PDB file of C-alpha atoms in Angstrom:
ATOM      1  CA  MET R   1      13.559 -16.043-194.143  1.00 43.00           C
ATOM      2  CA  ALA R   2      10.144 -17.179-193.784  1.00 43.00           C
ATOM      3  CA  THR R   3       8.528 -16.960-197.120  1.00 40.00           C
ATOM      4  CA  GLN R   4       4.331 -16.757-196.509  1.00 42.00           C
ATOM      5  CA  LYS R   5       1.981 -16.131-199.384  1.00 40.00           C
ATOM      6  CA  SER R   6       2.314 -13.784-202.336  1.00 42.00           C
ATOM      7  CA  LEU R   7       1.659 -10.270-201.436  1.00 48.00           C
ATOM      8  CA  SER R   8       1.365  -8.563-205.024  1.00 45.00           C
ATOM      9  CA  ASN R   9      -1.228 -10.275-206.355  1.00 44.00           C
ATOM     10  CA  GLY R  10       0.751 -10.575-209.266  1.00 42.00           C
ATOM     11  CA  ASN R  11       2.262  -7.221-209.432  1.00 46.00           C
ATOM     12  CA  PRO R  12       5.640  -7.185-209.386  1.00 48.00           C
ATOM     13  CA  ARG R  13       6.091  -3.824-208.016  1.00 81.00           C
ATOM     14  CA  LEU R  14       5.357  -4.691-204.929  1.00 92.00           C
ATOM     15  CA  PRO R  15       6.149  -6.632-201.807  1.00 95.00           C
ATOM     16  CA  ASP R  16       5.419  -9.761-202.581  1.00 93.00           C
ATOM     17  CA  ILE R  17       6.575 -12.543-199.668  1.00 95.00           C
ATOM     18  CA  THR R  18       6.337 -11.305-195.513  1.00 95.00           C
ATOM     19  CA  ILE R  19       9.597 -12.595-193.036  1.00 95.00           C
ATOM     20  CA  SER R  20       9.522 -13.548-190.059  1.00 94.00           C
ATOM     21  CA  VAL R  21      11.206 -10.670-187.812  1.00 94.00           C
ATOM     22  CA  GLN R  22      12.281 -13.330-185.015  1.00 92.00           C
ATOM     23  CA  GLN R  23      14.140 -14.943-187.764  1.00 92.00           C
ATOM     24  CA  THR R  24      15.566 -12.390-190.088  1.00 93.00           C
ATOM     25  CA  PHE R  25      16.397  -9.700-187.135  1.00 93.00           C
ATOM     26  CA  GLY R  26      17.022 -11.799-184.148  1.00 89.00           C
ATOM     27  CA  LEU R  27      14.362  -9.950-182.528  1.00 89.00           C
ATOM     28  CA  ASP R  28      12.046 -12.349-180.177  1.00 88.00           C
ATOM     29  CA  CYS R  29       8.829 -10.798-181.280  1.00 87.00           C
ATOM     30  CA  ASP R  30       6.562 -12.788-184.095  1.00 89.00           C
ATOM     31  CA  MET R  31       6.012  -9.693-186.549  1.00 91.00           C
ATOM     32  CA  GLN R  32       5.334 -10.914-189.648  1.00 94.00           C
ATOM     33  CA  VAL R  33       6.785  -7.969-192.777  1.00 96.00           C
ATOM     34  CA  PRO R  34       6.063  -7.711-196.396  1.00 96.00           C
ATOM     35  CA  ALA R  35       9.410  -8.004-198.078  1.00 97.00           C
ATOM     36  CA  PHE R  36      10.544  -8.098-202.064  1.00 96.00           C
ATOM     37  CA  SER R  37      11.987 -11.556-202.663  1.00 94.00           C
ATOM     38  CA  GLN R  38      14.168 -10.280-205.518  1.00 92.00           C
ATOM     39  CA  ALA R  39      16.980  -7.404-204.729  1.00 92.00           C
ATOM     40  CA  GLU R  40      16.905  -5.173-207.617  1.00 92.00           C
ATOM     41  CA  GLU R  41      19.627  -2.169-207.968  1.00 93.00           C
ATOM     42  CA  HIS R  42      18.949   0.270-204.852  1.00 94.00           C
ATOM     43  CA  VAL R  43      18.670  -1.794-202.460  1.00 97.00           C
ATOM     44  CA  PRO R  44      21.438  -1.374-200.375  1.00 96.00           C
ATOM     45  CA  ASP R  45      24.391  -4.742-199.736  1.00 95.00           C
ATOM     46  CA  ILE R  46      23.851  -6.506-196.072  1.00 94.00           C
ATOM     47  CA  ASP R  47      26.451  -6.042-193.543  1.00 91.00           C
ATOM     48  CA  GLU R  48      26.594  -9.396-191.921  1.00 88.00           C
ATOM     49  CA  ALA R  49      28.139  -7.627-188.613  1.00 83.00           C
ATOM     50  CA  TYR R  50      25.599  -5.597-188.246  1.00 87.00           C
ATOM     51  CA  ARG R  51      24.340  -5.809-184.775  1.00 86.00           C
ATOM     52  CA  PHE R  52      20.612  -3.972-184.677  1.00 91.00           C
ATOM     53  CA  ASP R  53      19.122  -2.000-181.516  1.00 90.00           C
ATOM     54  CA  HIS R  54      15.423  -3.938-180.358  1.00 92.00           C
ATOM     55  CA  ASP R  55      13.343  -0.533-179.871  1.00 94.00           C
ATOM     56  CA  THR R  56      15.460   1.161-183.484  1.00 95.00           C
ATOM     57  CA  THR R  57      14.657  -1.442-184.928  1.00 95.00           C
ATOM     58  CA  LEU R  58      10.737  -2.483-184.027  1.00 96.00           C
ATOM     59  CA  ALA R  59      10.562   1.110-184.797  1.00 96.00           C
ATOM     60  CA  ILE R  60      11.743   1.164-188.050  1.00 97.00           C
ATOM     61  CA  LEU R  61       9.950  -2.062-189.310  1.00 97.00           C
ATOM     62  CA  ALA R  62       6.560  -0.737-188.575  1.00 96.00           C
ATOM     63  CA  GLY R  63       7.692   2.460-190.794  1.00 96.00           C
ATOM     64  CA  PHE R  64       7.587  -0.702-193.631  1.00 97.00           C
ATOM     65  CA  ALA R  65       5.057  -2.838-192.392  1.00 96.00           C
ATOM     66  CA  TYR R  66       2.706  -0.096-191.900  1.00 94.00           C
ATOM     67  CA  ASN R  67       3.716   2.758-194.078  1.00 93.00           C
ATOM     68  CA  ARG R  68       3.987   5.042-190.421  1.00 94.00           C
ATOM     69  CA  ARG R  69       6.307   7.516-191.445  1.00 93.00           C
ATOM     70  CA  VAL R  70       9.658   6.788-189.004  1.00 95.00           C
ATOM     71  CA  MET R  71      11.885   9.767-187.466  1.00 94.00           C
ATOM     72  CA  ILE R  72      15.097   8.279-186.140  1.00 95.00           C
ATOM     73  CA  CYS R  73      17.241  10.895-183.184  1.00 91.00           C
ATOM     74  CA  GLY R  74      20.416  10.600-182.424  1.00 87.00           C
ATOM     75  CA  TYR R  75      24.059  11.632-181.893  1.00 81.00           C
ATOM     76  CA  HIS R  76      25.908  11.413-184.674  1.00 75.00           C
ATOM     77  CA  GLY R  77      28.222   8.338-185.424  1.00 76.00           C
ATOM     78  CA  THR R  78      25.131   6.080-183.459  1.00 83.00           C
ATOM     79  CA  GLY R  79      24.760   4.638-187.477  1.00 86.00           C
ATOM     80  CA  LYS R  80      20.693   5.864-187.961  1.00 91.00           C
ATOM     81  CA  SER R  81      21.465   5.802-191.898  1.00 92.00           C
ATOM     82  CA  THR R  82      22.693   2.749-191.267  1.00 93.00           C
ATOM     83  CA  HIS R  83      20.329   0.974-189.724  1.00 95.00           C
ATOM     84  CA  ILE R  84      17.622   2.125-191.502  1.00 97.00           C
ATOM     85  CA  GLU R  85      19.825   0.941-194.583  1.00 97.00           C
ATOM     86  CA  GLN R  86      20.541  -2.475-193.010  1.00 96.00           C
ATOM     87  CA  VAL R  87      16.590  -2.931-192.160  1.00 97.00           C
ATOM     88  CA  ALA R  88      15.875  -2.224-196.043  1.00 97.00           C
ATOM     89  CA  ALA R  89      18.695  -4.288-197.374  1.00 97.00           C
ATOM     90  CA  ARG R  90      17.581  -7.859-195.037  1.00 97.00           C
ATOM     91  CA  LEU R  91      13.964  -6.410-197.030  1.00 97.00           C
ATOM     92  CA  ASN R  92      14.946  -6.736-200.559  1.00 97.00           C
ATOM     93  CA  TRP R  93      13.734  -2.780-200.093  1.00 97.00           C
ATOM     94  CA  PRO R  94      14.481  -0.261-202.528  1.00 97.00           C
ATOM     95  CA  CYS R  95      16.596   2.296-200.567  1.00 97.00           C
ATOM     96  CA  ILE R  96      18.062   6.209-201.416  1.00 95.00           C
ATOM     97  CA  ARG R  97      19.198   8.926-198.990  1.00 94.00           C
ATOM     98  CA  VAL R  98      18.818  12.645-199.373  1.00 92.00           C
ATOM     99  CA  ASN R  99      20.986  14.711-197.189  1.00 90.00           C
ATOM    100  CA  LEU R 100      19.432  18.162-196.496  1.00 87.00           C
ATOM    101  CA  ASP R 101      22.450  20.257-196.260  1.00 77.00           C
ATOM    102  CA  SER R 102      22.074  23.631-197.003  1.00 69.00           C
ATOM    103  CA  HIS R 103      22.427  22.944-200.810  1.00 74.00           C
ATOM    104  CA  ILE R 104      19.793  21.538-201.374  1.00 78.00           C
ATOM    105  CA  SER R 105      16.943  23.044-202.818  1.00 78.00           C
ATOM    106  CA  ARG R 106      12.983  22.950-203.448  1.00 77.00           C
ATOM    107  CA  ILE R 107      14.479  22.664-207.440  1.00 81.00           C
ATOM    108  CA  ASP R 108      16.046  19.637-206.441  1.00 78.00           C
ATOM    109  CA  LEU R 109      13.468  17.991-205.350  1.00 82.00           C
ATOM    110  CA  VAL R 110      10.749  18.662-207.000  1.00 80.00           C
ATOM    111  CA  GLY R 111      12.575  19.260-210.036  1.00 74.00           C
ATOM    112  CA  LYS R 112      12.607  21.860-212.820  1.00 70.00           C
ATOM    113  CA  ASP R 113      12.129  22.632-216.693  1.00 62.00           C
ATOM    114  CA  ALA R 114      15.099  21.770-218.769  1.00 66.00           C
ATOM    115  CA  ILE R 115      16.206  22.458-222.358  1.00 71.00           C
ATOM    116  CA  VAL R 116      16.835  19.257-224.171  1.00 72.00           C
ATOM    117  CA  LEU R 117      17.436  18.196-228.048  1.00 77.00           C
ATOM    118  CA  ARG R 118      14.359  16.428-229.949  1.00 78.00           C
ATOM    119  CA  ASP R 119      14.445  15.578-233.707  1.00 78.00           C
ATOM    120  CA  GLY R 120      16.990  18.115-234.238  1.00 79.00           C
ATOM    121  CA  LYS R 121      15.313  20.931-232.328  1.00 78.00           C
ATOM    122  CA  GLN R 122      16.159  22.323-228.583  1.00 76.00           C
ATOM    123  CA  VAL R 123      12.958  22.209-226.569  1.00 74.00           C
ATOM    124  CA  THR R 124      11.938  22.941-222.550  1.00 71.00           C
ATOM    125  CA  GLU R 125      11.140  19.785-221.120  1.00 65.00           C
ATOM    126  CA  PHE R 126      10.239  18.873-216.805  1.00 64.00           C
ATOM    127  CA  ARG R 127      12.816  16.856-215.366  1.00 74.00           C
ATOM    128  CA  GLU R 128      11.353  15.747-212.971  1.00 76.00           C
ATOM    129  CA  GLY R 129      13.285  15.598-208.949  1.00 78.00           C
ATOM    130  CA  LEU R 130      14.238  12.929-206.709  1.00 85.00           C
ATOM    131  CA  LEU R 131      11.074  13.221-204.595  1.00 87.00           C
ATOM    132  CA  PRO R 132       8.641  12.649-207.663  1.00 87.00           C
ATOM    133  CA  TRP R 133      10.498  10.148-208.873  1.00 89.00           C
ATOM    134  CA  ALA R 134      10.664   8.033-205.585  1.00 90.00           C
ATOM    135  CA  LEU R 135       6.748   8.947-205.064  1.00 90.00           C
ATOM    136  CA  GLN R 136       5.839   6.633-208.253  1.00 90.00           C
ATOM    137  CA  ASN R 137       8.128   3.605-207.006  1.00 93.00           C
ATOM    138  CA  PRO R 138       8.676   0.636-203.838  1.00 96.00           C
ATOM    139  CA  THR R 139      11.363   3.489-202.353  1.00 95.00           C
ATOM    140  CA  ALA R 140      12.128   4.233-199.010  1.00 97.00           C
ATOM    141  CA  LEU R 141      12.991   7.724-199.256  1.00 95.00           C
ATOM    142  CA  VAL R 142      15.016   8.582-196.501  1.00 95.00           C
ATOM    143  CA  PHE R 143      15.996  12.107-195.306  1.00 92.00           C
ATOM    144  CA  ASP R 144      19.261  12.724-193.636  1.00 92.00           C
ATOM    145  CA  GLU R 145      20.382  15.727-191.653  1.00 86.00           C
ATOM    146  CA  TYR R 146      16.199  15.948-191.092  1.00 87.00           C
ATOM    147  CA  ASP R 147      16.903  19.076-188.869  1.00 81.00           C
ATOM    148  CA  ALA R 148      19.411  20.575-191.162  1.00 79.00           C
ATOM    149  CA  GLY R 149      16.556  21.755-193.851  1.00 76.00           C
ATOM    150  CA  ARG R 150      15.826  25.176-195.248  1.00 78.00           C
ATOM    151  CA  PRO R 151      12.463  26.131-195.103  1.00 79.00           C
ATOM    152  CA  ASP R 152      11.172  26.121-198.338  1.00 76.00           C
ATOM    153  CA  VAL R 153      12.019  22.524-198.247  1.00 80.00           C
ATOM    154  CA  MET R 154      10.450  21.513-195.412  1.00 81.00           C
ATOM    155  CA  PHE R 155       7.333  23.068-196.597  1.00 77.00           C
ATOM    156  CA  VAL R 156       8.121  20.659-199.543  1.00 78.00           C
ATOM    157  CA  ILE R 157       8.285  17.219-197.752  1.00 81.00           C
ATOM    158  CA  GLN R 158       5.479  18.317-195.005  1.00 79.00           C
ATOM    159  CA  ARG R 159       2.486  17.567-197.434  1.00 74.00           C
ATOM    160  CA  VAL R 160       3.562  14.173-198.856  1.00 80.00           C
ATOM    161  CA  LEU R 161       4.553  13.144-194.536  1.00 81.00           C
ATOM    162  CA  GLU R 162       0.525  11.935-194.745  1.00 72.00           C
ATOM    163  CA  VAL R 163       0.354   8.785-195.525  1.00 64.00           C
ATOM    164  CA  GLU R 164      -1.678   9.256-198.734  1.00 72.00           C
ATOM    165  CA  GLY R 165       0.128  13.157-199.156  1.00 72.00           C
ATOM    166  CA  LYS R 166      -0.149  13.887-202.917  1.00 77.00           C
ATOM    167  CA  LEU R 167       2.055  15.681-204.305  1.00 78.00           C
ATOM    168  CA  THR R 168       1.439  18.745-206.882  1.00 72.00           C
ATOM    169  CA  LEU R 169       3.773  19.351-209.110  1.00 73.00           C
ATOM    170  CA  LEU R 170       2.052  23.309-209.850  1.00 62.00           C
ATOM    171  CA  ASP R 171       4.253  23.882-213.591  1.00 65.00           C
ATOM    172  CA  GLN R 172       3.041  20.245-214.434  1.00 64.00           C
ATOM    173  CA  ASN R 173      -0.827  20.568-213.676  1.00 68.00           C
ATOM    174  CA  ARG R 174      -0.183  17.363-212.145  1.00 76.00           C
ATOM    175  CA  VAL R 175      -0.732  15.711-208.541  1.00 82.00           C
ATOM    176  CA  ILE R 176       1.581  12.158-208.062  1.00 84.00           C
ATOM    177  CA  ARG R 177      -0.099   9.699-205.791  1.00 88.00           C
ATOM    178  CA  PRO R 178       2.473   8.207-203.793  1.00 90.00           C
ATOM    179  CA  HIS R 179       3.210   4.286-204.537  1.00 92.00           C
ATOM    180  CA  PRO R 180       1.245   1.794-202.727  1.00 93.00           C
ATOM    181  CA  ALA R 181       5.169   0.982-201.469  1.00 95.00           C
ATOM    182  CA  PHE R 182       6.206   3.876-201.161  1.00 94.00           C
ATOM    183  CA  ARG R 183       8.198   4.809-197.455  1.00 95.00           C
ATOM    184  CA  LEU R 184       9.565   7.274-195.353  1.00 94.00           C
ATOM    185  CA  PHE R 185      11.839   8.041-192.714  1.00 96.00           C
ATOM    186  CA  SER R 186      14.742  10.626-191.629  1.00 94.00           C
ATOM    187  CA  THR R 187      17.445  11.419-189.390  1.00 93.00           C
ATOM    188  CA  ALA R 188      17.508  13.993-187.270  1.00 90.00           C
ATOM    189  CA  ASN R 189      20.550  15.187-184.283  1.00 83.00           C
ATOM    190  CA  THR R 190      17.634  17.044-182.500  1.00 71.00           C
ATOM    191  CA  VAL R 191      14.405  15.841-181.818  1.00 57.00           C
ATOM    192  CA  GLY R 192      13.211  19.052-184.038  1.00 44.00           C
ATOM    193  CA  LEU R 193      13.441  21.708-181.211  1.00 44.00           C
ATOM    194  CA  GLY R 194      16.585  23.111-182.577  1.00 43.00           C
ATOM    195  CA  ASP R 195      20.077  22.728-181.529  1.00 44.00           C
ATOM    196  CA  THR R 196      19.471  23.324-177.486  1.00 42.00           C
ATOM    197  CA  SER R 197      22.750  21.521-176.294  1.00 46.00           C
ATOM    198  CA  GLY R 198      25.383  23.735-178.313  1.00 44.00           C
ATOM    199  CA  LEU R 199      26.688  20.625-180.329  1.00 46.00           C
ATOM    200  CA  TYR R 200      24.734  20.820-183.567  1.00 46.00           C
ATOM    201  CA  HIS R 201      25.288  24.189-185.132  1.00 43.00           C
ATOM    202  CA  GLY R 202      22.720  24.766-188.473  1.00 44.00           C
ATOM    203  CA  THR R 203      20.049  22.742-187.167  1.00 50.00           C
ATOM    204  CA  GLN R 204      17.197  24.544-186.762  1.00 56.00           C
ATOM    205  CA  GLN R 205      13.006  24.538-184.877  1.00 61.00           C
ATOM    206  CA  ILE R 206      10.767  22.396-186.793  1.00 66.00           C
ATOM    207  CA  ASN R 207       7.381  22.456-187.204  1.00 65.00           C
ATOM    208  CA  GLN R 208       5.255  21.600-184.585  1.00 71.00           C
ATOM    209  CA  GLY R 209       2.637  21.133-186.806  1.00 67.00           C
ATOM    210  CA  GLN R 210       5.440  19.142-189.041  1.00 74.00           C
ATOM    211  CA  MET R 211       6.821  16.752-185.864  1.00 82.00           C
ATOM    212  CA  ASP R 212       3.358  16.037-185.759  1.00 85.00           C
ATOM    213  CA  ARG R 213       3.214  14.123-188.902  1.00 86.00           C
ATOM    214  CA  TRP R 214       5.802  11.897-188.120  1.00 91.00           C
ATOM    215  CA  ASN R 215       4.131   9.120-187.116  1.00 92.00           C
ATOM    216  CA  ILE R 216       7.001   7.333-185.203  1.00 94.00           C
ATOM    217  CA  VAL R 217      10.530   8.922-183.175  1.00 93.00           C
ATOM    218  CA  GLY R 218      12.800   6.898-182.220  1.00 93.00           C
ATOM    219  CA  THR R 219      15.955   7.283-180.221  1.00 92.00           C
ATOM    220  CA  LEU R 220      19.444   5.848-181.055  1.00 90.00           C
ATOM    221  CA  ASN R 221      22.944   5.885-178.886  1.00 87.00           C
ATOM    222  CA  TYR R 222      26.016   4.247-178.935  1.00 85.00           C
ATOM    223  CA  LEU R 223      26.654  -0.009-179.069  1.00 85.00           C
ATOM    224  CA  PRO R 224      26.801  -1.110-176.114  1.00 90.00           C
ATOM    225  CA  HIS R 225      31.341  -1.787-175.374  1.00 94.00           C
ATOM    226  CA  ASP R 226      30.687  -5.924-175.817  1.00 94.00           C
ATOM    227  CA  ASP R 227      28.992  -5.267-179.194  1.00 90.00           C
ATOM    228  CA  GLU R 228      30.838  -2.765-180.771  1.00 93.00           C
ATOM    229  CA  VAL R 229      34.124  -4.509-179.864  1.00 95.00           C
ATOM    230  CA  ASN R 230      32.337  -7.802-181.672  1.00 92.00           C
ATOM    231  CA  ILE R 231      31.757  -5.895-184.548  1.00 90.00           C
ATOM    232  CA  VAL R 232      35.129  -4.559-185.279  1.00 94.00           C
ATOM    233  CA  LEU R 233      36.605  -8.187-184.354  1.00 94.00           C
ATOM    234  CA  ALA R 234      34.177  -9.057-187.413  1.00 91.00           C
ATOM    235  CA  LYS R 235      34.967  -6.762-190.133  1.00 91.00           C
ATOM    236  CA  VAL R 236      39.159  -6.908-188.771  1.00 94.00           C
ATOM    237  CA  PRO R 237      39.427 -10.566-188.212  1.00 94.00           C
ATOM    238  CA  THR R 238      43.636 -10.522-187.735  1.00 95.00           C
ATOM    239  CA  TYR R 239      42.844  -8.837-184.261  1.00 96.00           C
ATOM    240  CA  ASP R 240      40.740 -12.396-183.385  1.00 94.00           C
ATOM    241  CA  THR R 241      43.063 -13.478-180.731  1.00 95.00           C
ATOM    242  CA  GLU R 242      43.670 -12.932-177.510  1.00 95.00           C
ATOM    243  CA  ASP R 243      46.010  -9.861-177.568  1.00 95.00           C
ATOM    244  CA  GLY R 244      44.114  -8.633-180.033  1.00 96.00           C
ATOM    245  CA  ARG R 245      41.260  -8.679-178.303  1.00 96.00           C
ATOM    246  CA  LYS R 246      42.589  -6.753-175.988  1.00 96.00           C
ATOM    247  CA  THR R 247      43.906  -4.333-178.049  1.00 97.00           C
ATOM    248  CA  ILE R 248      40.009  -3.500-178.997  1.00 97.00           C
ATOM    249  CA  ASN R 249      39.023  -3.232-175.756  1.00 97.00           C
ATOM    250  CA  ALA R 250      40.815  -0.487-175.031  1.00 97.00           C
ATOM    251  CA  MET R 251      40.563   0.675-178.779  1.00 97.00           C
ATOM    252  CA  VAL R 252      36.860   1.087-178.144  1.00 97.00           C
ATOM    253  CA  ARG R 253      37.154   2.522-174.578  1.00 97.00           C
ATOM    254  CA  LEU R 254      38.889   5.624-176.018  1.00 97.00           C
ATOM    255  CA  ALA R 255      35.970   5.470-178.231  1.00 96.00           C
ATOM    256  CA  ASP R 256      33.672   5.577-175.003  1.00 95.00           C
ATOM    257  CA  LEU R 257      35.490   8.242-173.912  1.00 96.00           C
ATOM    258  CA  THR R 258      35.837  11.159-177.162  1.00 94.00           C
ATOM    259  CA  ARG R 259      31.744  10.518-176.971  1.00 91.00           C
ATOM    260  CA  ALA R 260      31.592  11.384-173.514  1.00 91.00           C
ATOM    261  CA  GLY R 261      33.944  14.497-174.106  1.00 92.00           C
ATOM    262  CA  PHE R 262      31.953  15.166-177.543  1.00 86.00           C
ATOM    263  CA  VAL R 263      28.613  14.939-174.587  1.00 81.00           C
ATOM    264  CA  ASN R 264      30.270  17.158-172.298  1.00 87.00           C
ATOM    265  CA  GLY R 265      30.881  20.121-174.452  1.00 85.00           C
ATOM    266  CA  ASP R 266      34.899  18.929-174.141  1.00 89.00           C
ATOM    267  CA  ILE R 267      35.816  18.332-177.639  1.00 90.00           C
ATOM    268  CA  SER R 268      33.637  18.726-181.020  1.00 86.00           C
ATOM    269  CA  THR R 269      35.061  15.654-182.568  1.00 87.00           C
ATOM    270  CA  VAL R 270      33.462  12.046-182.194  1.00 88.00           C
ATOM    271  CA  MET R 271      34.988   8.543-182.638  1.00 92.00           C
ATOM    272  CA  SER R 272      31.836   6.176-184.626  1.00 88.00           C
ATOM    273  CA  PRO R 273      32.539   2.235-184.152  1.00 88.00           C
ATOM    274  CA  ARG R 274      33.637   3.005-188.275  1.00 89.00           C
ATOM    275  CA  THR R 275      36.400   5.529-187.627  1.00 93.00           C
ATOM    276  CA  VAL R 276      37.457   2.313-184.485  1.00 95.00           C
ATOM    277  CA  ILE R 277      37.585  -0.091-188.041  1.00 94.00           C
ATOM    278  CA  THR R 278      39.373   1.983-189.868  1.00 95.00           C
ATOM    279  CA  TRP R 279      41.534   2.695-186.660  1.00 97.00           C
ATOM    280  CA  ALA R 280      41.849  -0.427-186.828  1.00 97.00           C
ATOM    281  CA  GLU R 281      43.082  -1.604-190.502  1.00 96.00           C
ATOM    282  CA  ASN R 282      45.236   1.611-189.938  1.00 97.00           C
ATOM    283  CA  ALA R 283      47.067   0.618-187.761  1.00 96.00           C
ATOM    284  CA  LYS R 284      47.957  -2.931-189.827  1.00 95.00           C
ATOM    285  CA  ILE R 285      48.623  -0.769-192.629  1.00 95.00           C
ATOM    286  CA  PHE R 286      51.879   1.150-190.854  1.00 95.00           C
ATOM    287  CA  ASN R 287      52.470  -1.028-188.397  1.00 94.00           C
ATOM    288  CA  ASP R 288      51.841   1.601-185.688  1.00 95.00           C
ATOM    289  CA  MET R 289      49.314   2.098-183.348  1.00 95.00           C
ATOM    290  CA  ALA R 290      49.689   5.836-182.475  1.00 95.00           C
ATOM    291  CA  PHE R 291      49.902   6.480-186.296  1.00 95.00           C
ATOM    292  CA  GLY R 292      46.991   4.745-187.087  1.00 96.00           C
ATOM    293  CA  PHE R 293      45.313   6.992-184.383  1.00 97.00           C
ATOM    294  CA  LYS R 294      46.939  10.285-185.514  1.00 96.00           C
ATOM    295  CA  VAL R 295      45.546   9.663-189.103  1.00 95.00           C
ATOM    296  CA  THR R 296      42.528   8.283-188.666  1.00 96.00           C
ATOM    297  CA  PHE R 297      41.550  10.251-185.255  1.00 96.00           C
ATOM    298  CA  LEU R 298      43.514  12.884-184.222  1.00 95.00           C
ATOM    299  CA  ASN R 299      44.455  14.900-187.794  1.00 94.00           C
ATOM    300  CA  LYS R 300      40.451  15.473-187.395  1.00 92.00           C
ATOM    301  CA  CYS R 301      40.693  17.669-184.679  1.00 92.00           C
ATOM    302  CA  ASP R 302      41.106  21.085-183.240  1.00 90.00           C
ATOM    303  CA  GLU R 303      44.356  21.860-182.587  1.00 91.00           C
ATOM    304  CA  LEU R 304      42.556  23.084-178.832  1.00 92.00           C
ATOM    305  CA  GLU R 305      41.126  19.690-178.491  1.00 93.00           C
ATOM    306  CA  ARG R 306      44.694  17.508-179.451  1.00 93.00           C
ATOM    307  CA  PRO R 307      45.820  17.137-175.903  1.00 93.00           C
ATOM    308  CA  SER R 308      42.304  16.225-174.690  1.00 94.00           C
ATOM    309  CA  VAL R 309      42.427  13.387-177.103  1.00 95.00           C
ATOM    310  CA  ALA R 310      45.872  12.482-175.889  1.00 95.00           C
ATOM    311  CA  GLU R 311      45.082  12.361-172.273  1.00 95.00           C
ATOM    312  CA  TYR R 312      42.783   9.301-172.831  1.00 96.00           C
ATOM    313  CA  TYR R 313      44.382   7.511-175.258  1.00 96.00           C
ATOM    314  CA  GLN R 314      47.046   7.450-172.591  1.00 95.00           C
ATOM    315  CA  ARG R 315      44.567   6.590-170.126  1.00 95.00           C
ATOM    316  CA  CYS R 316      43.100   3.528-172.743  1.00 96.00           C
ATOM    317  CA  MET R 317      45.898   2.385-174.371  1.00 95.00           C
ATOM    318  CA  GLY R 318      48.798   3.484-171.892  1.00 94.00           C
ATOM    319  CA  VAL R 319      51.153   4.727-173.765  1.00 92.00           C
ATOM    320  CA  GLU R 320      51.667   7.881-174.033  1.00 92.00           C
ATOM    321  CA  LEU R 321      50.885   9.601-177.561  1.00 90.00           C
ATOM    322  CA  LYS R 322      53.485  12.484-178.987  1.00 85.00           C
ATOM    323  CA  LEU R 323      51.745  15.511-180.497  1.00 79.00           C
ATOM    324  CA  ASP R 324      54.950  16.267-182.267  1.00 67.00           C
ATOM    325  CA  GLY R 325      55.657  14.483-185.684  1.00 53.00           C
ATOM    326  CA  SER R 326      56.611  10.902-185.873  1.00 50.00           C
ATOM    327  CA  LYS R 327      57.706   8.402-188.409  1.00 53.00           C
ATOM    328  CA  ALA R 328      55.953   5.438-189.768  1.00 49.00           C
ATOM    329  CA  GLN R 329      56.725   3.526-192.455  1.00 48.00           C
ATOM    330  CA  LEU R 330      54.012   0.549-194.842  1.00 46.00           C
ATOM    331  CA  VAL R 331      54.458  -2.298-194.090  1.00 45.00           C
TER     332      VAL R 331
END
């Protein structure tokens, strides 16, 4: 990690060093990115085995360095949110994720009045939500499942999407200006056009006025086969033998088949790299590759799709997967 002159001018709440993209992320790029010299509680943990996608990493780094609003799109299981977290971890940049599911409301983001005890008396005071707090702190705020957000929530976010976007709290007669080190990211399964493929029910079309406010939109696909094999081996080093590598190769090929089947609409559940790692760990726990696969992935699949998944297993592992009950034991 290459450090340069202080960037904070004595303010510890601003980035105070710069790092080399080439040295830190292994990218062929001369870019220098501001970072924090010290981590705090909201900084994600570094995953040393993480593999960075070149284009996605550059897009995220541009967001941190130049205060760009960055959206990362792709199928689930590709590691969109993790990618942002791992970049933030290496910059020591605090990072908070919010899942914009149907239960997240405008009140959750903005805040609400609450009754509290003060000097033995009940009084009403405004409790800020996550958005005002993040705006006022050196924080990277990540909205996951951005294309599944409720309309009332999306309009709250739209105003702060601008680089100088201020948040107006009408109930408090306050206007919150964003902290100079506040950054905004999002992840989505679609690019704001709704569910055109039939794979992601519940996603919405995003207002084009809002899409225009995202300065950078990147796409992230699944890892190349060999990269994924190396990640699994790094996470489960007991497989790092000649036979073990063959096994992991077959497991990743099976994951690739589930992804192709998912994209083609044959199955509705997909294996992520995390699923492969969990399968490898469970296979060791039970000393049974087939049973490990069942409890890790097969049992999560729709019953009508399990024969297709069993066929993937037979093609990759060379063994027929029995769909009836099986016995296993802990070792």
